Amino acid sequence: MRLGRPRFVGRKAMSMSKGLKITFLLLFALFVLFSVFTIVKIEEIRKHTSKHDSFNPSLSSFINITFLDPQDVEYSSSPKLLVATHRRLMWIDPSKNFNSSILHEHAAVHYGVFPGSFDGKDKKVTTVWNVIRPHNWHPTTTQEYAVEFDIETGQEKRRVQLQSRFTHDAVRHGDRVFVADTDGGRLQIYSYPSFSLLASFPFFNNPQHVNTLAPLTRHEVWVV
């Protein structure tokens, strides 16, 4: 009996070792399949998102997306997405195989988009505002701006310096513009169109990373 015990334990250990190997191989196979699937999906996005060879879509490219009502933008026969990316502010048309056209290009980060002037006679938005801030990696300046662009030509109409740093969002509700001062952890409120700073609330801190704003009224806003 004493001689049999080690053999029994050894077989059990071998069985467990074999089971672990099978489990490892199954997990490895799932990992390979998931990787291949992910690569295929990324390639599909690259093919259908842009005509421009230099545009390489990433997750950060699709964070700031603004829907404009086709009734407001009459020159468009279908809804378009206005996407704020690193280096570019661009239109993307989902109804046309995600074709894109660049509205503005700059060696910086575009973040936060909201409508500007509205032509009541023609019933369409004529300008859009966009926050332009330095790159995260080795920035050469700390100045950040809200810039107004012509919605058709991309021509810069107006530029206002913000009192925020590492800005991650800017949204408008009527005569109020809410700005996410991510570096300082503050929610800033500006008057529109003068862009006078009305309030700066230190509700958060830098590690909490204020990222997205969604105003309900001119006095209420959700913060993510």
PDB file of C-alpha atoms in Angstrom:
ATOM      1  CA  MET A   1       0.000   0.000   0.000  1.00  0.00           C
ATOM      2  CA  ARG A   2       2.831   2.332   0.804  1.00  0.00           C
ATOM      3  CA  LEU A   3       4.448   1.709  -2.554  1.00  0.00           C
ATOM      4  CA  GLY A   4       1.161   2.299  -4.351  1.00  0.00           C
ATOM      5  CA  ARG A   5       0.488   5.687  -2.905  1.00  0.00           C
ATOM      6  CA  PRO A   6       3.238   7.585  -4.685  1.00  0.00           C
ATOM      7  CA  ARG A   7       2.121   6.099  -7.977  1.00  0.00           C
ATOM      8  CA  PHE A   8      -1.447   7.251  -7.364  1.00  0.00           C
ATOM      9  CA  VAL A   9      -0.327  10.775  -6.460  1.00  0.00           C
ATOM     10  CA  GLY A  10       1.993  10.870  -9.454  1.00  0.00           C
ATOM     11  CA  ARG A  11      -0.783   9.912 -11.858  1.00  0.00           C
ATOM     12  CA  LYS A  12      -3.024  12.558 -10.354  1.00  0.00           C
ATOM     13  CA  ALA A  13      -0.318  15.182 -10.727  1.00  0.00           C
ATOM     14  CA  MET A  14       0.276  14.130 -14.331  1.00  0.00           C
ATOM     15  CA  SER A  15      -3.449  14.333 -14.995  1.00  0.00           C
ATOM     16  CA  MET A  16      -3.616  17.817 -13.501  1.00  0.00           C
ATOM     17  CA  SER A  17      -0.548  18.880 -15.501  1.00  0.00           C
ATOM     18  CA  LYS A  18      -2.132  17.590 -18.692  1.00  0.00           C
ATOM     19  CA  GLY A  19      -5.339  19.466 -17.886  1.00  0.00           C
ATOM     20  CA  LEU A  20      -3.431  22.702 -17.349  1.00  0.00           C
ATOM     21  CA  LYS A  21      -1.670  22.259 -20.680  1.00  0.00           C
ATOM     22  CA  ILE A  22      -4.976  21.761 -22.474  1.00  0.00           C
ATOM     23  CA  THR A  23      -6.457  24.810 -20.743  1.00  0.00           C
ATOM     24  CA  PHE A  24      -3.423  26.901 -21.693  1.00  0.00           C
ATOM     25  CA  LEU A  25      -3.623  25.782 -25.326  1.00  0.00           C
ATOM     26  CA  LEU A  26      -7.329  26.636 -25.477  1.00  0.00           C
ATOM     27  CA  LEU A  27      -6.722  30.080 -24.006  1.00  0.00           C
ATOM     28  CA  PHE A  28      -3.855  30.676 -26.415  1.00  0.00           C
ATOM     29  CA  ALA A  29      -6.047  29.672 -29.364  1.00  0.00           C
ATOM     30  CA  LEU A  30      -8.774  32.076 -28.215  1.00  0.00           C
ATOM     31  CA  PHE A  31      -6.204  34.843 -27.892  1.00  0.00           C
ATOM     32  CA  VAL A  32      -4.962  34.240 -31.455  1.00  0.00           C
ATOM     33  CA  LEU A  33      -8.512  34.234 -32.833  1.00  0.00           C
ATOM     34  CA  PHE A  34      -9.361  37.450 -30.969  1.00  0.00           C
ATOM     35  CA  SER A  35      -6.179  39.122 -32.248  1.00  0.00           C
ATOM     36  CA  VAL A  36      -6.923  38.166 -35.851  1.00  0.00           C
ATOM     37  CA  PHE A  37     -10.523  39.396 -35.497  1.00  0.00           C
ATOM     38  CA  THR A  38      -9.326  42.719 -34.056  1.00  0.00           C
ATOM     39  CA  ILE A  39      -6.783  43.225 -36.842  1.00  0.00           C
ATOM     40  CA  VAL A  40      -9.426  42.505 -39.491  1.00  0.00           C
ATOM     41  CA  LYS A  41     -11.834  44.999 -37.921  1.00  0.00           C
ATOM     42  CA  ILE A  42      -9.161  47.709 -37.749  1.00  0.00           C
ATOM     43  CA  GLU A  43      -8.312  47.149 -41.402  1.00  0.00           C
ATOM     44  CA  GLU A  44     -12.011  47.471 -42.306  1.00  0.00           C
ATOM     45  CA  ILE A  45     -12.202  50.801 -40.461  1.00  0.00           C
ATOM     46  CA  ARG A  46      -9.071  52.060 -42.224  1.00  0.00           C
ATOM     47  CA  LYS A  47     -10.511  51.142 -45.607  1.00  0.00           C
ATOM     48  CA  HIS A  48     -13.920  52.722 -45.098  1.00  0.00           C
ATOM     49  CA  THR A  49     -13.222  55.734 -42.914  1.00  0.00           C
ATOM     50  CA  SER A  50     -11.122  58.020 -45.087  1.00  0.00           C
ATOM     51  CA  LYS A  51      -9.810  58.656 -48.557  1.00  0.00           C
ATOM     52  CA  HIS A  52      -6.702  60.306 -47.156  1.00  0.00           C
ATOM     53  CA  ASP A  53      -3.686  58.027 -46.897  1.00  0.00           C
ATOM     54  CA  SER A  54      -2.225  60.046 -44.020  1.00  0.00           C
ATOM     55  CA  PHE A  55      -5.329  59.638 -41.860  1.00  0.00           C
ATOM     56  CA  ASN A  56      -4.849  56.745 -39.476  1.00  0.00           C
ATOM     57  CA  PRO A  57      -7.988  56.311 -37.350  1.00  0.00           C
ATOM     58  CA  SER A  58      -7.603  55.455 -33.689  1.00  0.00           C
ATOM     59  CA  LEU A  59      -9.824  55.426 -30.639  1.00  0.00           C
ATOM     60  CA  SER A  60      -8.850  59.015 -29.859  1.00  0.00           C
ATOM     61  CA  SER A  61      -9.960  60.020 -33.338  1.00  0.00           C
ATOM     62  CA  PHE A  62     -13.577  59.193 -32.590  1.00  0.00           C
ATOM     63  CA  ILE A  63     -13.969  60.555 -29.055  1.00  0.00           C
ATOM     64  CA  ASN A  64     -15.306  63.960 -30.058  1.00  0.00           C
ATOM     65  CA  ILE A  65     -18.138  63.489 -32.522  1.00  0.00           C
ATOM     66  CA  THR A  66     -20.875  66.051 -33.157  1.00  0.00           C
ATOM     67  CA  PHE A  67     -24.137  65.326 -34.979  1.00  0.00           C
ATOM     68  CA  LEU A  68     -25.505  68.174 -37.100  1.00  0.00           C
ATOM     69  CA  ASP A  69     -29.126  68.047 -38.162  1.00  0.00           C
ATOM     70  CA  PRO A  70     -29.422  67.823 -41.953  1.00  0.00           C
ATOM     71  CA  GLN A  71     -32.258  70.370 -41.721  1.00  0.00           C
ATOM     72  CA  ASP A  72     -29.730  72.847 -40.345  1.00  0.00           C
ATOM     73  CA  VAL A  73     -26.967  71.930 -42.780  1.00  0.00           C
ATOM     74  CA  GLU A  74     -28.917  72.206 -46.011  1.00  0.00           C
ATOM     75  CA  TYR A  75     -25.984  71.658 -48.341  1.00  0.00           C
ATOM     76  CA  SER A  76     -25.857  68.075 -47.063  1.00  0.00           C
ATOM     77  CA  SER A  77     -28.478  65.587 -48.208  1.00  0.00           C
ATOM     78  CA  SER A  78     -27.762  63.295 -45.247  1.00  0.00           C
ATOM     79  CA  PRO A  79     -26.558  63.612 -41.641  1.00  0.00           C
ATOM     80  CA  LYS A  80     -22.803  63.983 -41.252  1.00  0.00           C
ATOM     81  CA  LEU A  81     -20.439  63.574 -38.337  1.00  0.00           C
ATOM     82  CA  LEU A  82     -18.024  66.335 -37.440  1.00  0.00           C
ATOM     83  CA  VAL A  83     -15.029  64.568 -35.900  1.00  0.00           C
ATOM     84  CA  ALA A  84     -12.358  66.312 -33.826  1.00  0.00           C
ATOM     85  CA  THR A  85      -9.113  64.358 -34.049  1.00  0.00           C
ATOM     86  CA  HIS A  86      -5.438  64.865 -33.375  1.00  0.00           C
ATOM     87  CA  ARG A  87      -4.385  67.360 -36.072  1.00  0.00           C
ATOM     88  CA  ARG A  88      -7.729  67.480 -37.904  1.00  0.00           C
ATOM     89  CA  LEU A  89     -11.297  68.665 -37.778  1.00  0.00           C
ATOM     90  CA  MET A  90     -13.136  66.691 -40.399  1.00  0.00           C
ATOM     91  CA  TRP A  91     -16.480  65.646 -41.800  1.00  0.00           C
ATOM     92  CA  ILE A  92     -17.394  61.957 -42.067  1.00  0.00           C
ATOM     93  CA  ASP A  93     -20.431  60.798 -44.018  1.00  0.00           C
ATOM     94  CA  PRO A  94     -21.705  57.366 -42.807  1.00  0.00           C
ATOM     95  CA  SER A  95     -24.165  57.164 -45.703  1.00  0.00           C
ATOM     96  CA  LYS A  96     -21.336  57.311 -48.244  1.00  0.00           C
ATOM     97  CA  ASN A  97     -19.054  54.526 -47.101  1.00  0.00           C
ATOM     98  CA  PHE A  98     -17.643  56.794 -44.351  1.00  0.00           C
ATOM     99  CA  ASN A  99     -15.997  59.134 -46.845  1.00  0.00           C
ATOM    100  CA  SER A 100     -14.267  62.060 -45.160  1.00  0.00           C
ATOM    101  CA  SER A 101     -13.277  65.616 -45.967  1.00  0.00           C
ATOM    102  CA  ILE A 102     -10.984  67.850 -43.907  1.00  0.00           C
ATOM    103  CA  LEU A 103     -12.518  71.078 -42.608  1.00  0.00           C
ATOM    104  CA  HIS A 104      -9.369  72.256 -40.825  1.00  0.00           C
ATOM    105  CA  GLU A 105      -5.894  70.858 -40.238  1.00  0.00           C
ATOM    106  CA  HIS A 106      -3.450  71.995 -37.560  1.00  0.00           C
ATOM    107  CA  ALA A 107      -0.385  70.567 -35.789  1.00  0.00           C
ATOM    108  CA  ALA A 108      -2.215  70.263 -32.481  1.00  0.00           C
ATOM    109  CA  VAL A 109      -5.128  68.495 -30.794  1.00  0.00           C
ATOM    110  CA  HIS A 110      -8.736  69.322 -31.709  1.00  0.00           C
ATOM    111  CA  TYR A 111     -11.176  68.764 -28.855  1.00  0.00           C
ATOM    112  CA  GLY A 112     -14.814  69.705 -28.270  1.00  0.00           C
ATOM    113  CA  VAL A 113     -17.129  70.993 -31.010  1.00  0.00           C
ATOM    114  CA  PHE A 114     -20.245  73.135 -30.709  1.00  0.00           C
ATOM    115  CA  PRO A 115     -22.342  75.212 -33.145  1.00  0.00           C
ATOM    116  CA  GLY A 116     -21.695  78.922 -33.588  1.00  0.00           C
ATOM    117  CA  SER A 117     -23.600  81.284 -35.880  1.00  0.00           C
ATOM    118  CA  PHE A 118     -26.990  80.309 -37.234  1.00  0.00           C
ATOM    119  CA  ASP A 119     -28.573  81.733 -40.368  1.00  0.00           C
ATOM    120  CA  GLY A 120     -32.250  82.018 -39.497  1.00  0.00           C
ATOM    121  CA  LYS A 121     -33.245  82.880 -43.058  1.00  0.00           C
ATOM    122  CA  ASP A 122     -31.569  79.868 -44.661  1.00  0.00           C
ATOM    123  CA  LYS A 123     -32.083  77.748 -41.524  1.00  0.00           C
ATOM    124  CA  LYS A 124     -28.566  76.418 -41.293  1.00  0.00           C
ATOM    125  CA  VAL A 125     -25.524  76.569 -39.033  1.00  0.00           C
ATOM    126  CA  THR A 126     -22.832  78.715 -40.655  1.00  0.00           C
ATOM    127  CA  THR A 127     -19.933  78.325 -38.190  1.00  0.00           C
ATOM    128  CA  VAL A 128     -18.667  75.823 -35.635  1.00  0.00           C
ATOM    129  CA  TRP A 129     -16.401  76.289 -32.613  1.00  0.00           C
ATOM    130  CA  ASN A 130     -13.591  73.903 -31.785  1.00  0.00           C
ATOM    131  CA  VAL A 131     -11.022  73.834 -28.963  1.00  0.00           C
ATOM    132  CA  ILE A 132      -7.403  73.639 -30.127  1.00  0.00           C
ATOM    133  CA  ARG A 133      -4.799  72.717 -27.522  1.00  0.00           C
ATOM    134  CA  PRO A 134      -1.143  71.562 -27.547  1.00  0.00           C
ATOM    135  CA  HIS A 135      -0.167  67.936 -27.927  1.00  0.00           C
ATOM    136  CA  ASN A 136       0.182  65.902 -24.740  1.00  0.00           C
ATOM    137  CA  TRP A 137       3.768  64.933 -25.506  1.00  0.00           C
ATOM    138  CA  HIS A 138       6.329  67.736 -24.965  1.00  0.00           C
ATOM    139  CA  PRO A 139       3.995  70.683 -25.668  1.00  0.00           C
ATOM    140  CA  THR A 140       5.695  73.861 -26.812  1.00  0.00           C
ATOM    141  CA  THR A 141       2.994  76.152 -25.388  1.00  0.00           C
ATOM    142  CA  THR A 142       0.345  76.180 -22.659  1.00  0.00           C
ATOM    143  CA  GLN A 143      -2.104  78.391 -24.523  1.00  0.00           C
ATOM    144  CA  GLU A 144      -5.424  76.852 -25.505  1.00  0.00           C
ATOM    145  CA  TYR A 145      -8.054  78.432 -27.733  1.00  0.00           C
ATOM    146  CA  ALA A 146     -11.666  78.197 -28.796  1.00  0.00           C
ATOM    147  CA  VAL A 147     -11.639  78.791 -32.545  1.00  0.00           C
ATOM    148  CA  GLU A 148     -14.606  79.542 -34.794  1.00  0.00           C
ATOM    149  CA  PHE A 149     -14.562  78.107 -38.328  1.00  0.00           C
ATOM    150  CA  ASP A 150     -16.752  78.605 -41.355  1.00  0.00           C
ATOM    151  CA  ILE A 151     -18.684  75.350 -41.631  1.00  0.00           C
ATOM    152  CA  GLU A 152     -18.222  75.088 -45.405  1.00  0.00           C
ATOM    153  CA  THR A 153     -14.774  76.544 -46.148  1.00  0.00           C
ATOM    154  CA  GLY A 154     -12.973  75.905 -42.840  1.00  0.00           C
ATOM    155  CA  GLN A 155     -11.809  79.536 -42.770  1.00  0.00           C
ATOM    156  CA  GLU A 156     -10.966  80.769 -39.268  1.00  0.00           C
ATOM    157  CA  LYS A 157     -13.419  83.486 -38.218  1.00  0.00           C
ATOM    158  CA  ARG A 158     -12.484  84.128 -34.593  1.00  0.00           C
ATOM    159  CA  ARG A 159     -10.079  82.906 -31.899  1.00  0.00           C
ATOM    160  CA  VAL A 160     -10.475  83.250 -28.111  1.00  0.00           C
ATOM    161  CA  GLN A 161      -7.909  82.154 -25.506  1.00  0.00           C
ATOM    162  CA  LEU A 162      -9.347  79.937 -22.764  1.00  0.00           C
ATOM    163  CA  GLN A 163      -8.300  79.911 -19.126  1.00  0.00           C
ATOM    164  CA  SER A 164      -8.220  76.111 -19.021  1.00  0.00           C
ATOM    165  CA  ARG A 165      -5.442  73.561 -19.436  1.00  0.00           C
ATOM    166  CA  PHE A 166      -5.533  70.100 -21.026  1.00  0.00           C
ATOM    167  CA  THR A 167      -9.092  70.888 -22.178  1.00  0.00           C
ATOM    168  CA  HIS A 168     -11.092  67.771 -23.034  1.00  0.00           C
ATOM    169  CA  ASP A 169     -14.495  69.146 -23.934  1.00  0.00           C
ATOM    170  CA  ALA A 170     -16.398  72.336 -24.694  1.00  0.00           C
ATOM    171  CA  VAL A 171     -20.163  72.422 -25.232  1.00  0.00           C
ATOM    172  CA  ARG A 172     -22.676  75.197 -25.630  1.00  0.00           C
ATOM    173  CA  HIS A 173     -26.176  75.634 -24.224  1.00  0.00           C
ATOM    174  CA  GLY A 174     -27.755  78.884 -25.362  1.00  0.00           C
ATOM    175  CA  ASP A 175     -25.623  81.773 -24.102  1.00  0.00           C
ATOM    176  CA  ARG A 176     -23.396  79.536 -21.971  1.00  0.00           C
ATOM    177  CA  VAL A 177     -20.294  77.564 -22.935  1.00  0.00           C
ATOM    178  CA  PHE A 178     -19.174  74.802 -20.561  1.00  0.00           C
ATOM    179  CA  VAL A 179     -15.484  73.871 -20.657  1.00  0.00           C
ATOM    180  CA  ALA A 180     -13.750  70.847 -19.084  1.00  0.00           C
ATOM    181  CA  ASP A 181     -10.520  72.120 -17.501  1.00  0.00           C
ATOM    182  CA  THR A 182      -9.073  68.626 -17.130  1.00  0.00           C
ATOM    183  CA  ASP A 183      -5.672  69.644 -15.782  1.00  0.00           C
ATOM    184  CA  GLY A 184      -7.155  71.755 -12.993  1.00  0.00           C
ATOM    185  CA  GLY A 185     -10.166  69.516 -12.391  1.00  0.00           C
ATOM    186  CA  ARG A 186     -12.498  72.461 -12.898  1.00  0.00           C
ATOM    187  CA  LEU A 187     -15.792  73.012 -14.667  1.00  0.00           C
ATOM    188  CA  GLN A 188     -15.597  76.422 -16.323  1.00  0.00           C
ATOM    189  CA  ILE A 189     -18.553  78.455 -17.571  1.00  0.00           C
ATOM    190  CA  TYR A 190     -18.169  81.203 -20.158  1.00  0.00           C
ATOM    191  CA  SER A 191     -20.732  83.617 -21.555  1.00  0.00           C
ATOM    192  CA  TYR A 192     -21.475  83.339 -25.266  1.00  0.00           C
ATOM    193  CA  PRO A 193     -20.562  85.003 -27.577  1.00  0.00           C
ATOM    194  CA  SER A 194     -18.309  87.266 -25.453  1.00  0.00           C
ATOM    195  CA  PHE A 195     -16.444  84.325 -23.847  1.00  0.00           C
ATOM    196  CA  SER A 196     -16.148  86.136 -20.518  1.00  0.00           C
ATOM    197  CA  LEU A 197     -15.353  83.666 -17.736  1.00  0.00           C
ATOM    198  CA  LEU A 198     -18.408  83.571 -15.457  1.00  0.00           C
ATOM    199  CA  ALA A 199     -17.418  80.783 -13.057  1.00  0.00           C
ATOM    200  CA  SER A 200     -14.767  78.154 -12.421  1.00  0.00           C
ATOM    201  CA  PHE A 201     -15.811  75.334 -10.079  1.00  0.00           C
ATOM    202  CA  PRO A 202     -13.022  73.144  -8.557  1.00  0.00           C
ATOM    203  CA  PHE A 203     -15.291  70.119  -8.182  1.00  0.00           C
ATOM    204  CA  PHE A 204     -12.684  67.569  -9.241  1.00  0.00           C
ATOM    205  CA  ASN A 205      -8.934  66.942  -9.394  1.00  0.00           C
ATOM    206  CA  ASN A 206      -6.452  66.002 -12.091  1.00  0.00           C
ATOM    207  CA  PRO A 207      -6.504  62.193 -11.531  1.00  0.00           C
ATOM    208  CA  GLN A 208     -10.306  62.167 -11.855  1.00  0.00           C
ATOM    209  CA  HIS A 209      -9.797  63.391 -15.449  1.00  0.00           C
ATOM    210  CA  VAL A 210     -12.863  65.460 -16.328  1.00  0.00           C
ATOM    211  CA  ASN A 211     -13.520  64.281 -19.872  1.00  0.00           C
ATOM    212  CA  THR A 212     -17.051  64.817 -21.197  1.00  0.00           C
ATOM    213  CA  LEU A 213     -19.774  67.414 -20.554  1.00  0.00           C
ATOM    214  CA  ALA A 214     -23.491  67.207 -21.321  1.00  0.00           C
ATOM    215  CA  PRO A 215     -25.552  70.271 -20.308  1.00  0.00           C
ATOM    216  CA  LEU A 216     -29.228  69.828 -19.466  1.00  0.00           C
ATOM    217  CA  THR A 217     -29.950  73.544 -19.046  1.00  0.00           C
ATOM    218  CA  ARG A 218     -27.832  76.695 -18.784  1.00  0.00           C
ATOM    219  CA  HIS A 219     -27.571  75.959 -15.056  1.00  0.00           C
ATOM    220  CA  GLU A 220     -27.195  72.144 -15.054  1.00  0.00           C
ATOM    221  CA  VAL A 221     -24.585  69.914 -16.647  1.00  0.00           C
ATOM    222  CA  TRP A 222     -23.566  66.263 -16.427  1.00  0.00           C
ATOM    223  CA  VAL A 223     -19.833  65.645 -16.041  1.00  0.00           C
ATOM    224  CA  VAL A 224     -18.050  62.384 -16.883  1.00  0.00           C
TER     225      VAL A 224
END
